[in-house]
Coordinates of C-alpha atoms and ligand atoms in Angstrom, one line a residue:
X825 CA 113.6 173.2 170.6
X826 CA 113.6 170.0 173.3
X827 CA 117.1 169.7 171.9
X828 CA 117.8 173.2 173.8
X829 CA 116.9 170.9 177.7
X830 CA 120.8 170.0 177.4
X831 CA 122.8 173.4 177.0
X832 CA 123.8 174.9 180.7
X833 CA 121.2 177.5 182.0
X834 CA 123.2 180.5 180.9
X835 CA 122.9 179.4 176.9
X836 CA 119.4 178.5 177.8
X837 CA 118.2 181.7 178.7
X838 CA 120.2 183.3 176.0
X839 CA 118.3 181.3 173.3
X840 CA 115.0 180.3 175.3
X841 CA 114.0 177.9 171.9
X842 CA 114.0 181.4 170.4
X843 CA 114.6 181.9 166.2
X844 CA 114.8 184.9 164.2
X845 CA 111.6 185.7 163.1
X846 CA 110.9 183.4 159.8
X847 CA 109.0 186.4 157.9
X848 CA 111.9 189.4 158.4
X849 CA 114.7 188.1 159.9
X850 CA 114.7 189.9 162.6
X851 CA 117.2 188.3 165.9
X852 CA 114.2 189.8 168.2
X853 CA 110.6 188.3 168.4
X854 CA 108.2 191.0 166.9
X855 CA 105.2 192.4 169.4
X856 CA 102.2 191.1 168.3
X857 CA 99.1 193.5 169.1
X858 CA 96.3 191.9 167.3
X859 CA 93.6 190.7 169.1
X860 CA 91.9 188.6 167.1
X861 CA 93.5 186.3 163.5
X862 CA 92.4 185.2 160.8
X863 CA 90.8 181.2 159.9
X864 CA 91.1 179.7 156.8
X865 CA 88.0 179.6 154.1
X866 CA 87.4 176.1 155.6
X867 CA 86.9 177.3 159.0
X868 CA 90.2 176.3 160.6
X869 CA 93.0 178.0 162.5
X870 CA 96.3 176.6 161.3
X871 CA 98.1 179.1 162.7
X872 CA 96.9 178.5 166.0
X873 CA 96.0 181.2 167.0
X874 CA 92.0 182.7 167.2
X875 CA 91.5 185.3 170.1
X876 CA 94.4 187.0 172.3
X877 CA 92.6 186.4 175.5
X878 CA 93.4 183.0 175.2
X879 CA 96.2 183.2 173.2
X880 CA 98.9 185.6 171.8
X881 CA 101.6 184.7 170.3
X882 CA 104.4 186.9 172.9
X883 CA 102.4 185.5 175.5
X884 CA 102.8 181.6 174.0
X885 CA 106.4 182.8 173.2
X886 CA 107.7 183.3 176.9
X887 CA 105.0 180.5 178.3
X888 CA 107.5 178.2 176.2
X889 CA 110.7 180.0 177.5
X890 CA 109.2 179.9 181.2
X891 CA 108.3 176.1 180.8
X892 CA 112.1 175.4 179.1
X893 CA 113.8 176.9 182.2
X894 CA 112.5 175.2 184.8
X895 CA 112.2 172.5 182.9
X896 CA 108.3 172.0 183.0
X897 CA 105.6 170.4 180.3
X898 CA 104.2 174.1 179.5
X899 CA 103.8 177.6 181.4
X900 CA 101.0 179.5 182.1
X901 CA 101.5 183.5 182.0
X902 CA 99.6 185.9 184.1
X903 CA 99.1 189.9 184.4
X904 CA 101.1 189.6 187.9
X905 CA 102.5 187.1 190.5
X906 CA 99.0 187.4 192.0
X907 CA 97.0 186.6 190.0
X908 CA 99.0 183.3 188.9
X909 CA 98.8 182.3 192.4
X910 CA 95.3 183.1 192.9
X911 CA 94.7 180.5 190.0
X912 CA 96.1 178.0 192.0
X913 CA 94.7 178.4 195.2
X914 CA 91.1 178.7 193.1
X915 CA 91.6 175.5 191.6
X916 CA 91.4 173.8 195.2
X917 CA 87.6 172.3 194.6
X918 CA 84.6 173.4 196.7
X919 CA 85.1 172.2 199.8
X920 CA 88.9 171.7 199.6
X921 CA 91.5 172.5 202.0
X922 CA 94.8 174.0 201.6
X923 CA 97.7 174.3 203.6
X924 CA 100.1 177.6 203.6
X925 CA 102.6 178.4 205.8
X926 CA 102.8 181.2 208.2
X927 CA 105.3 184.0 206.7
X928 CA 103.7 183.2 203.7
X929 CA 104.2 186.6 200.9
X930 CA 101.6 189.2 202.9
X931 CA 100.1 190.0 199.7
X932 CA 98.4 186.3 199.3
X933 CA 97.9 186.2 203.4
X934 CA 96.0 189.0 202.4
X935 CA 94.6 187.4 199.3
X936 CA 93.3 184.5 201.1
X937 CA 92.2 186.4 204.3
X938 CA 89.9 188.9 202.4
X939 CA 88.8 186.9 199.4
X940 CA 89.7 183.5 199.0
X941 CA 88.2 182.2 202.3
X942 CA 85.3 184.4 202.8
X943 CA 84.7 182.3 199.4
X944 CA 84.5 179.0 200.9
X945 CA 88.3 178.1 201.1
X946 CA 89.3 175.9 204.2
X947 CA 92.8 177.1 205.2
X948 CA 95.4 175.9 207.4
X949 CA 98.4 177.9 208.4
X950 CA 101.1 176.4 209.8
X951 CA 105.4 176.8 210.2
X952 CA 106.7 174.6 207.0
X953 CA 110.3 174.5 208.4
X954 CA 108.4 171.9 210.6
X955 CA 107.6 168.7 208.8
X956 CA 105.6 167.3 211.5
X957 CA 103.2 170.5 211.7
X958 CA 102.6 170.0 207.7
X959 CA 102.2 166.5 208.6
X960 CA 99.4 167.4 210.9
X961 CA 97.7 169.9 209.5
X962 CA 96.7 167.5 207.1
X963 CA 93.0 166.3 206.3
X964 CA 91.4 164.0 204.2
X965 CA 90.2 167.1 202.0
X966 CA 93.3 168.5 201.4
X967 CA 93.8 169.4 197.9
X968 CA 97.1 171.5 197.8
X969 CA 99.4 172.7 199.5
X970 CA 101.4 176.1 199.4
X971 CA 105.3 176.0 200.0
X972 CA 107.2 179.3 200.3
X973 CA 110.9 179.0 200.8
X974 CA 113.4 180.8 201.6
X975 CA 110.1 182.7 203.0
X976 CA 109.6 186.6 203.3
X977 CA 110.9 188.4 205.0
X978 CA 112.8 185.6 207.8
X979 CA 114.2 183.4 204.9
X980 CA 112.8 180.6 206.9
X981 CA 113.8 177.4 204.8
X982 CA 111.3 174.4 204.1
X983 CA 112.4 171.5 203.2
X984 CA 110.3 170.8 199.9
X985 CA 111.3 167.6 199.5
X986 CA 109.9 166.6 202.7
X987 CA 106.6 168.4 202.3
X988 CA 106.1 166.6 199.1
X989 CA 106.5 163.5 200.9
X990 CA 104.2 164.3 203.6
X991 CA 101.6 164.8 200.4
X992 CA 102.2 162.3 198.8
X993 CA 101.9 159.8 202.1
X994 CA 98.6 161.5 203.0
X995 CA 97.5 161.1 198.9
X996 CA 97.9 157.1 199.8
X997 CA 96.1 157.3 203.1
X998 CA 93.1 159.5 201.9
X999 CA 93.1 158.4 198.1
X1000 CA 92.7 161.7 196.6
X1001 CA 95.3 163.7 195.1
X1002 CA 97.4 166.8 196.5
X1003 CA 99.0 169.3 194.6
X1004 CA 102.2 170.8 195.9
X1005 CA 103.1 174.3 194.4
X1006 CA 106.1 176.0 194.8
X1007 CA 106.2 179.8 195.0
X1008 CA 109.7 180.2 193.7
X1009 CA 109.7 184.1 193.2
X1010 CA 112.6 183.9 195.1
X1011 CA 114.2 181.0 193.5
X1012 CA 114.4 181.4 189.7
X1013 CA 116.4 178.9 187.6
X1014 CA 118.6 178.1 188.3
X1015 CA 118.9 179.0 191.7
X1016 CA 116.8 176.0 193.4
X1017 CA 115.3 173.3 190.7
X1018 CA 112.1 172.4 191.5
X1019 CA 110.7 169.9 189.6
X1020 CA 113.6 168.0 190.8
X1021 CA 112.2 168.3 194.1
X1022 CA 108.9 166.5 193.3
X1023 CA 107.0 169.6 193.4
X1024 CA 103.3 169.6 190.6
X1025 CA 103.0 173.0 189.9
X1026 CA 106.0 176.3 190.3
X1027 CA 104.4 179.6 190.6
X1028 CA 106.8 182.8 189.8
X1029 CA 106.2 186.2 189.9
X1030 CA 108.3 187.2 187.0
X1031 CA 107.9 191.0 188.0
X1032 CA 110.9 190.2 190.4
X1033 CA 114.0 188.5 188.8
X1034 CA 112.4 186.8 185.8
X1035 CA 112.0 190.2 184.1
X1036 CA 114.8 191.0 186.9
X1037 CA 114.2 195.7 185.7
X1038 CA 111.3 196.5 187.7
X1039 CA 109.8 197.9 184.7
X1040 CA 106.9 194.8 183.8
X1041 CA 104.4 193.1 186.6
X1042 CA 103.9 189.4 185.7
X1043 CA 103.3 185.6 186.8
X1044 CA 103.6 182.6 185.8
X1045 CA 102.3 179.0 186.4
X1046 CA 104.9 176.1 185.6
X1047 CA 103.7 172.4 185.2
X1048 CA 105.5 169.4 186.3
X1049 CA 107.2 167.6 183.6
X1050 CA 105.4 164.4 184.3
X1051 CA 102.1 164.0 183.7
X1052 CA 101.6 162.7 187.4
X1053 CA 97.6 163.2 188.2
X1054 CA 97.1 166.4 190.3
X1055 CA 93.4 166.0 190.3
X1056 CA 92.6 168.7 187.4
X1057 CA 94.6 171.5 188.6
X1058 CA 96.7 172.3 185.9
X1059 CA 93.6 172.5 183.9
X1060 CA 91.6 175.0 186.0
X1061 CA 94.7 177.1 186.1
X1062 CA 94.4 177.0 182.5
X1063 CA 90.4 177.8 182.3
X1064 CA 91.5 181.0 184.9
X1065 CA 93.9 182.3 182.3
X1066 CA 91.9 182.2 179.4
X1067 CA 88.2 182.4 180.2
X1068 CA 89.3 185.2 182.7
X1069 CA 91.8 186.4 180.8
X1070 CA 94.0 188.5 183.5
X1071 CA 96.9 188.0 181.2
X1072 CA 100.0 190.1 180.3
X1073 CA 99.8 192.5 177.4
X1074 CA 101.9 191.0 174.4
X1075 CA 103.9 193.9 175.5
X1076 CA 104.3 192.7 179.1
X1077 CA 105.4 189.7 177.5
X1078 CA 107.6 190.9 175.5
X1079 CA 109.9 193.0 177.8
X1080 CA 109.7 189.6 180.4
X1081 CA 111.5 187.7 177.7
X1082 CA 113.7 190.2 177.2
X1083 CA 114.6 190.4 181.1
X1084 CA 114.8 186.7 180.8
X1085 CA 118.2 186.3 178.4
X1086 CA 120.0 188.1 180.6
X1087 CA 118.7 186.3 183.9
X1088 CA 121.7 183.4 183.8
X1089 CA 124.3 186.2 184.2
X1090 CA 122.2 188.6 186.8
X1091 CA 121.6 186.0 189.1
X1092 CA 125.1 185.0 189.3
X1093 CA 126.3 188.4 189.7
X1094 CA 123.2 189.4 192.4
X1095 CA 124.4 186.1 194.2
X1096 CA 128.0 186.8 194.0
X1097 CA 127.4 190.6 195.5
X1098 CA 124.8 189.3 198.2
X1099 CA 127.2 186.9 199.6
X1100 CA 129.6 189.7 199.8
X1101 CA 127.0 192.0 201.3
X1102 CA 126.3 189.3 204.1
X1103 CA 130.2 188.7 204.8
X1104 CA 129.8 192.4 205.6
X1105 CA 126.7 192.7 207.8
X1106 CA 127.6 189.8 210.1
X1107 CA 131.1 191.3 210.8
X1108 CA 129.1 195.1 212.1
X1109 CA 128.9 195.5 215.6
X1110 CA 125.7 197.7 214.4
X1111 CA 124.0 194.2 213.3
X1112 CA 122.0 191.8 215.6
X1113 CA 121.4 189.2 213.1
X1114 CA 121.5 188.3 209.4
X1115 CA 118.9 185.9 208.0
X1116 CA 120.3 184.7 204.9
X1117 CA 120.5 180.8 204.6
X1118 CA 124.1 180.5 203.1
X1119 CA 125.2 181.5 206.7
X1120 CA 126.2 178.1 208.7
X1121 CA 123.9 179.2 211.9
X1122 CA 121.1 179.4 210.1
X1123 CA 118.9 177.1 211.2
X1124 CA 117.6 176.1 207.6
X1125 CA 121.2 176.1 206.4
X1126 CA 121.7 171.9 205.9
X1127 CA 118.0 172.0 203.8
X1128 CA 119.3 174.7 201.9
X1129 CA 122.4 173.6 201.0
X1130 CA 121.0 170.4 200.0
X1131 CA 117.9 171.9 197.9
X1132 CA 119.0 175.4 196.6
X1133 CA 122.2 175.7 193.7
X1134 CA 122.7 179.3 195.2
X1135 CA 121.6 180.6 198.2
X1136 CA 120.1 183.9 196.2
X1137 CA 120.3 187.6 196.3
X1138 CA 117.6 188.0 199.1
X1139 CA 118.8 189.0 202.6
X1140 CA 117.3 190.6 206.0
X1141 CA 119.2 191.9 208.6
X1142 CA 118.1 193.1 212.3
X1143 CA 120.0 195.9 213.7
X1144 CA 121.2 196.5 217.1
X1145 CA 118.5 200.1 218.9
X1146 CA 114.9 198.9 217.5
X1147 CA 112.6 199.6 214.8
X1148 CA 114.5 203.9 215.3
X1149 CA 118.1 202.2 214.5
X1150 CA 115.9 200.7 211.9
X1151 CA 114.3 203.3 210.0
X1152 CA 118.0 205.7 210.7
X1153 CA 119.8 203.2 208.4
X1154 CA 117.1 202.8 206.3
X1155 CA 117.0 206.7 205.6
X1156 CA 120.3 206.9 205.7
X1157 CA 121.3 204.9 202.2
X1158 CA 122.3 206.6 199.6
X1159 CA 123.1 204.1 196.6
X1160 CA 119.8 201.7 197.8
X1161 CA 116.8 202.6 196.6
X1162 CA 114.2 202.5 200.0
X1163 CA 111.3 200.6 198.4
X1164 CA 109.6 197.5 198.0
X1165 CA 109.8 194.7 195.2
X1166 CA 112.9 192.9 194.5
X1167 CA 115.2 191.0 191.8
X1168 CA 115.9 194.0 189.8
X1169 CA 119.2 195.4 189.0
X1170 CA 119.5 198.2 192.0
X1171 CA 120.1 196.7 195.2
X1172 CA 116.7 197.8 197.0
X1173 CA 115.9 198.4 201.2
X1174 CA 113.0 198.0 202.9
X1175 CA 111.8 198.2 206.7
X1176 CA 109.2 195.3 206.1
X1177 CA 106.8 195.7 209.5
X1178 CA 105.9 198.6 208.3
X1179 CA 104.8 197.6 204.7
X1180 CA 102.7 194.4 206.0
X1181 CA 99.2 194.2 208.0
X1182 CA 100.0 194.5 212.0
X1183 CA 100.4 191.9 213.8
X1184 CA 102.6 189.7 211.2
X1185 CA 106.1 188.0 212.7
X1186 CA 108.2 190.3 211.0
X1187 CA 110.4 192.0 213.9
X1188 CA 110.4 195.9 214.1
X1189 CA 114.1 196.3 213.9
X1190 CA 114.3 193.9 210.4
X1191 CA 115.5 195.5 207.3
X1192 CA 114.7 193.5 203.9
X1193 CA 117.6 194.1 200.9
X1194 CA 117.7 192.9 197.3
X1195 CA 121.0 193.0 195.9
X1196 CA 121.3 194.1 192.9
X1197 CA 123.9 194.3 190.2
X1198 CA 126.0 197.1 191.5
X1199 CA 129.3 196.3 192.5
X1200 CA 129.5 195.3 196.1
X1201 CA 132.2 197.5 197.7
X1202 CA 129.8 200.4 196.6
X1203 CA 127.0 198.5 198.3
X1204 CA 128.9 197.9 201.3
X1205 CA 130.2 201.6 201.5
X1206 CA 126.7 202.8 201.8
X1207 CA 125.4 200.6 204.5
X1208 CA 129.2 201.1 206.2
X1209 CA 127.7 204.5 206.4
X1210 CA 124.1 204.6 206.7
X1211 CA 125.3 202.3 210.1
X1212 CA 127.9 204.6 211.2
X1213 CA 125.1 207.6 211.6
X1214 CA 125.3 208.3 215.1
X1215 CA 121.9 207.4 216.9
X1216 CA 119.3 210.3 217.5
X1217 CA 120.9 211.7 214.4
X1218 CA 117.6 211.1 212.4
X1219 CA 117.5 213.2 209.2
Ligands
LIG1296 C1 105.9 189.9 194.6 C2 105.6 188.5 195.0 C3 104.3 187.9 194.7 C4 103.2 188.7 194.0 O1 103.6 189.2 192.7 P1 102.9 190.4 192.0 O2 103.5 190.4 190.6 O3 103.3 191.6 192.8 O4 101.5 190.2 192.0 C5 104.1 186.6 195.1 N1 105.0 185.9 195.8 C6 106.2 186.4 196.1 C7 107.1 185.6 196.9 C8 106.5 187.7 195.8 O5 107.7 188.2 196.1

């Protein structure tokens, strides 16, 4: 299975170290529903397998896949993008400190707000397109640090590179170690690679494009290949999983594999179409501003170009009348679906501020799009239109 590391990423996730199953034959893993197996009369479990809160063998099947395409040393796979982060930002020791940055997905803003540091979790919160604000937030009890990027919804860019460094200068100075985990929901493989950035630990909500059919919620937790010392992170994301056990059904896992053999060709199409979609918006005399960083004025656009293969399939625009002009194009989409999430196959639209707690940077007149795997004439016919409405016209 290493053997599989050198084949290009669309083989890869064809194959994910996959066999037809040795009993049957059959060219799909079967769905393993027991919960507990079987030891041997000597007391041993040579199967490997005892319990399925620790272990299952669908959910063992796509940690290996996970861990094979970004190229880590093994995967951890949760019951949603949530809780995997929420193992990570619980592994930060009692009286640790973390740093997040300030667009950060509202969900784990939330996360951290109402749980995480009424718990006893010292926070920082700070812009992470600026090195020198990472730089400073730093203390000498800082165990990890959060990196989001391109960030939701303002596809603000961080340079991960650079915060890794920051870490690893402040690791030398205070002589205990920092973890730096990448929340790369919006960046599967192949799309930004990075443990090639120097990042410990990749967190992925596989709901969104891993499983890529808004039909399974899952996350994930990717080690670094190297066995570089993170302090024992890695292992108290492991103790989370197991002795909590908020895990995927073997189900779950199943139909994220699935979504995962067809990822190589989805992301390339969703890329292709978003980069047509944007060629679009920025041309409208109905559109203030697009934030996508494959644009040349974006102000994250070098970083990007230098730490992401493909700029993605996520976009926001801002339209030209306010958070009305807003929510008139937003109702007036016919082939988008208006709803949250992302990474599936329908192109989806969504007027953020009004999804997230007040009082959060996203601007009133900001609409959020996934692109999807429709063909993009037929994208850009419907927002041709749903622009075009005339204003006051507001079904
Ligand atoms: C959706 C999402 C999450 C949370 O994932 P769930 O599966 O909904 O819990 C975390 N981070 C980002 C960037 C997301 O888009």
């Amino acid at each position: 299975m290493s053997g599989d590391r050198s084949y290009r990423p669309e083989t890869l996730a064809v194959h994910l170290g996959l066999a037809p199953d040795a009993e049957t034959g059959a060219v799909v893993p079967p769905l393993h529903l027991a919960t507990t197996f079987e030891r041997d009369a000597d007391g041993t479990y040579p199967r490997g397998f005892v319990y399925a809160r620790p272990d299952n063998p669908n959910r063992a099947q796509l940690e290996r896949a996970l861990a094979l395409l970004e190229g880590g040393r093994e995967a951890a796979a949760f019951a949603s993008g949530s809780a995997a982060a929420a193992a990570v930002l619980r592994s930060v020791p009692a009286g640790g400190h973390a740093i997040v940055p300030d667009d950060q997905y509202h969900g784990l803003r939330t996360l951290l707000e109402r749980v995480l540091v009424p718990a006893g979790l010292q926070v920082s919160v700070v812009d992470m397109s600026d090195l020198d604000a990472v730089a400073a937030a730093v203390r000498p009890t800082t165990r990890l640090v959060w990196v989001e990027t391109p960030s939701n919804p303002l596809l603000k860019i961080t340079d991960v590179a650079g915060v890794v460094r920051v870490a690893r200068d402040a690791e030398a100075r205070h002589g205990a170690p920092i973890a730096v985990a990448l929340d790369a929901t919006w960046t599967p493989p192949p799309w930004q690679p990075a443990f090639g950035l120097g990042v410990d630990l990749v967190v992925h909500a596989t709901t969104k494009y891993l499983a890529g059919h808004s039909d399974v919620l899952g996350g994930a937790v990717v080690a670094a290949p190297d066995a570089r010392s993170v302090g024992d992170v890695w292992e108290r994301v492991r103790d989370v999983q197991r002795l909590e056990g908020g895990v995927p059904s073997p189900f779950d896992a199943w139909l994220t594999l699935r979504g995962l053999r067809t990822l190589a060709v989805r992301l390339a199409a969703q890329a292709d179409g978003a980069a047509a979609l944007v060629a679009f918006l920025v041309a409208h005399p109905g559109v203030a501003q697009v934030l996508y960083p494959g644009l040349p004025g974006h102000p994250g656009h070098a970083v990007a170009a230098r730490q992401m293969a493909s700029f993605g399939a996520m976009l926001s625009f801002r339209v030209h009348g306010g958070v009305e002009a807003a929510m008139r194009v937003a109702a007036g989409v016919r082939l988008f679906t208006r709803a949250t999430s992302l990474g599936g196959v329908e192109s989806l639209i969504e007027h953020r501020a009004s999804i997230e707690p007040a009082g959060g940077p996203t601007p009133p007149d900001l609409l959020r799009v996934s692109v999807g795997l429709e063909h993009p004439d037929d994208l850009i016919e419907d927002l041709r239109e749903a622009l075009a409405a005339p204003l006051g016209d507001r079904p």
